PDB file of C-alpha atoms in Angstrom:
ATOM      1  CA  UNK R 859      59.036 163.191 -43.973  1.00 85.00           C
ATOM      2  CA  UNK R 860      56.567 164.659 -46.260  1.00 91.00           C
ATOM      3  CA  UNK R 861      57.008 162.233 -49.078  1.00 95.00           C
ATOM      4  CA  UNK R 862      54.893 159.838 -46.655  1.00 95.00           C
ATOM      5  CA  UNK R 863      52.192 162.018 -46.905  1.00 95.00           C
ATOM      6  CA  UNK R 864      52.243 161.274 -50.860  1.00 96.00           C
ATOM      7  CA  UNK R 865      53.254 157.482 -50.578  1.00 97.00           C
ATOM      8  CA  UNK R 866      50.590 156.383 -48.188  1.00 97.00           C
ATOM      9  CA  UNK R 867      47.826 157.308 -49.968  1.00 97.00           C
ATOM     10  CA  UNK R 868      49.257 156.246 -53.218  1.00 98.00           C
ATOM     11  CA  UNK R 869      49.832 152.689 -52.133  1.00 98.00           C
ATOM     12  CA  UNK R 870      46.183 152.382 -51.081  1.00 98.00           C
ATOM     13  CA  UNK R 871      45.093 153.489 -53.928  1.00 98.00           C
ATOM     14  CA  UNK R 872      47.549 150.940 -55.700  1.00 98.00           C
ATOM     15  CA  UNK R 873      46.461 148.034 -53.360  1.00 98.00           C
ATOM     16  CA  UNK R 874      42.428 149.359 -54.036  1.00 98.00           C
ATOM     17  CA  UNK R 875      42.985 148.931 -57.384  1.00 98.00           C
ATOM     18  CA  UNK R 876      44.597 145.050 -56.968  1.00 98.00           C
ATOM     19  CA  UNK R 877      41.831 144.103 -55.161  1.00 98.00           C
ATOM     20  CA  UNK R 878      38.952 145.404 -57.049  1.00 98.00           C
ATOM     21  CA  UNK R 879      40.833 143.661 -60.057  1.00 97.00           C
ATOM     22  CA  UNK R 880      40.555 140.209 -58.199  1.00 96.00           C
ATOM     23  CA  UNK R 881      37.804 140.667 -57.757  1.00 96.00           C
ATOM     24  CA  UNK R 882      36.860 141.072 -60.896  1.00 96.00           C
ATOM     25  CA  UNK R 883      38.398 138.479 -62.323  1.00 93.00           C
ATOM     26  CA  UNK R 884      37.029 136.030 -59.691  1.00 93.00           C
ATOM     27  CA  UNK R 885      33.707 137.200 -60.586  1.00 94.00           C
ATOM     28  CA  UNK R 886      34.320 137.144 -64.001  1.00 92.00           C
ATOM     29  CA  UNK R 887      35.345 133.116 -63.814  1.00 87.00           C
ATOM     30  CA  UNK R 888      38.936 133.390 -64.509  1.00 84.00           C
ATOM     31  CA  UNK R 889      39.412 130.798 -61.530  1.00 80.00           C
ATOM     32  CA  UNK R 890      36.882 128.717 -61.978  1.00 83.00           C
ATOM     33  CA  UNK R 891      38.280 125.942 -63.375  1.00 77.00           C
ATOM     34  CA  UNK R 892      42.499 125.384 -63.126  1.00 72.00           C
ATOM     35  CA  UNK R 893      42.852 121.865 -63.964  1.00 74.00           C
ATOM     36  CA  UNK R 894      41.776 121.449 -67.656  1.00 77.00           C
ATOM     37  CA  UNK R 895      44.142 124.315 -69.526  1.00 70.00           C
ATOM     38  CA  UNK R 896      47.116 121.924 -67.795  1.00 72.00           C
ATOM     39  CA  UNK R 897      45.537 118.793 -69.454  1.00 74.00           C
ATOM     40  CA  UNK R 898      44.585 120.232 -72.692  1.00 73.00           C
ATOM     41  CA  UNK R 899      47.939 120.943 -73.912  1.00 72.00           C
ATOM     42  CA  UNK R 900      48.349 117.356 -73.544  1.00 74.00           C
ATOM     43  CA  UNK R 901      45.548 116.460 -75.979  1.00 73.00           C
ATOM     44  CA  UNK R 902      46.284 119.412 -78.633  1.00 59.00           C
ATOM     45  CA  UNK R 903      47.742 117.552 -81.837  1.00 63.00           C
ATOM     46  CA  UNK R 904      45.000 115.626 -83.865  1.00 65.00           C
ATOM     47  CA  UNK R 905      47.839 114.412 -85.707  1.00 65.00           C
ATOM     48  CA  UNK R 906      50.991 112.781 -85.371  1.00 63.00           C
ATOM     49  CA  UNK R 907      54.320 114.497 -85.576  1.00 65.00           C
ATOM     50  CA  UNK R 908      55.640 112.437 -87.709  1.00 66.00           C
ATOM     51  CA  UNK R 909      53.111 112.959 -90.529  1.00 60.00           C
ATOM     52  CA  UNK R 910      53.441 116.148 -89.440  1.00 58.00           C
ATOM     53  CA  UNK R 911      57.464 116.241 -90.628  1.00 58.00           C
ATOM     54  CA  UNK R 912      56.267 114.219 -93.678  1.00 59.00           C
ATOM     55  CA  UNK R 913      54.169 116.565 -94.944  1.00 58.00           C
ATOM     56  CA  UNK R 914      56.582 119.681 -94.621  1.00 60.00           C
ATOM     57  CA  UNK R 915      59.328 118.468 -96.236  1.00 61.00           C
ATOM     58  CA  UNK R 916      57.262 117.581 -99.421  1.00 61.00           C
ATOM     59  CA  UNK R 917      57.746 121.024-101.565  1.00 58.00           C
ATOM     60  CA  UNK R 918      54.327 122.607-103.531  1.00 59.00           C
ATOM     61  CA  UNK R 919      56.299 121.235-106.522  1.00 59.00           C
ATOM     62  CA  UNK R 920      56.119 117.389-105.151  1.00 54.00           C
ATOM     63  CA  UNK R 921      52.506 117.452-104.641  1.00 54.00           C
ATOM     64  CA  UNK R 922      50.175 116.521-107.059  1.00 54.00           C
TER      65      UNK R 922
END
């Protein structure tokens, strides 16, 4: 019974310390916007794969 004593406290200080986090992090901007990081990894490569593969299997040797 007297380990409640220790837990209560500790998990509001736990869940005080989540919160004040989001909060930060809200104020901060992390959630301002959530659509563009998913539809930037769709526009990432400025150039094809398959010059891509071209290029690495020429050796330093092969290139003038």
């Amino acid at each position: 019974m007297d380990i409640i004593y220790i837990l209560v406290p500790l998990s509001l200080l736990l869940i005080g310390i989540a919160v004040l986090i989001f909060f930060w992090a809200v104020k901060s901007g992390q959630f301002e916007d959530m659509e563009s990081p998913a539809h930037r990894i769709l526009f990432d490569d400025d150039e094809p794969i398959s010059r891509r593969q071209d290029d690495s299997e020429q050796t330093p040797s092969d290139k003038p």
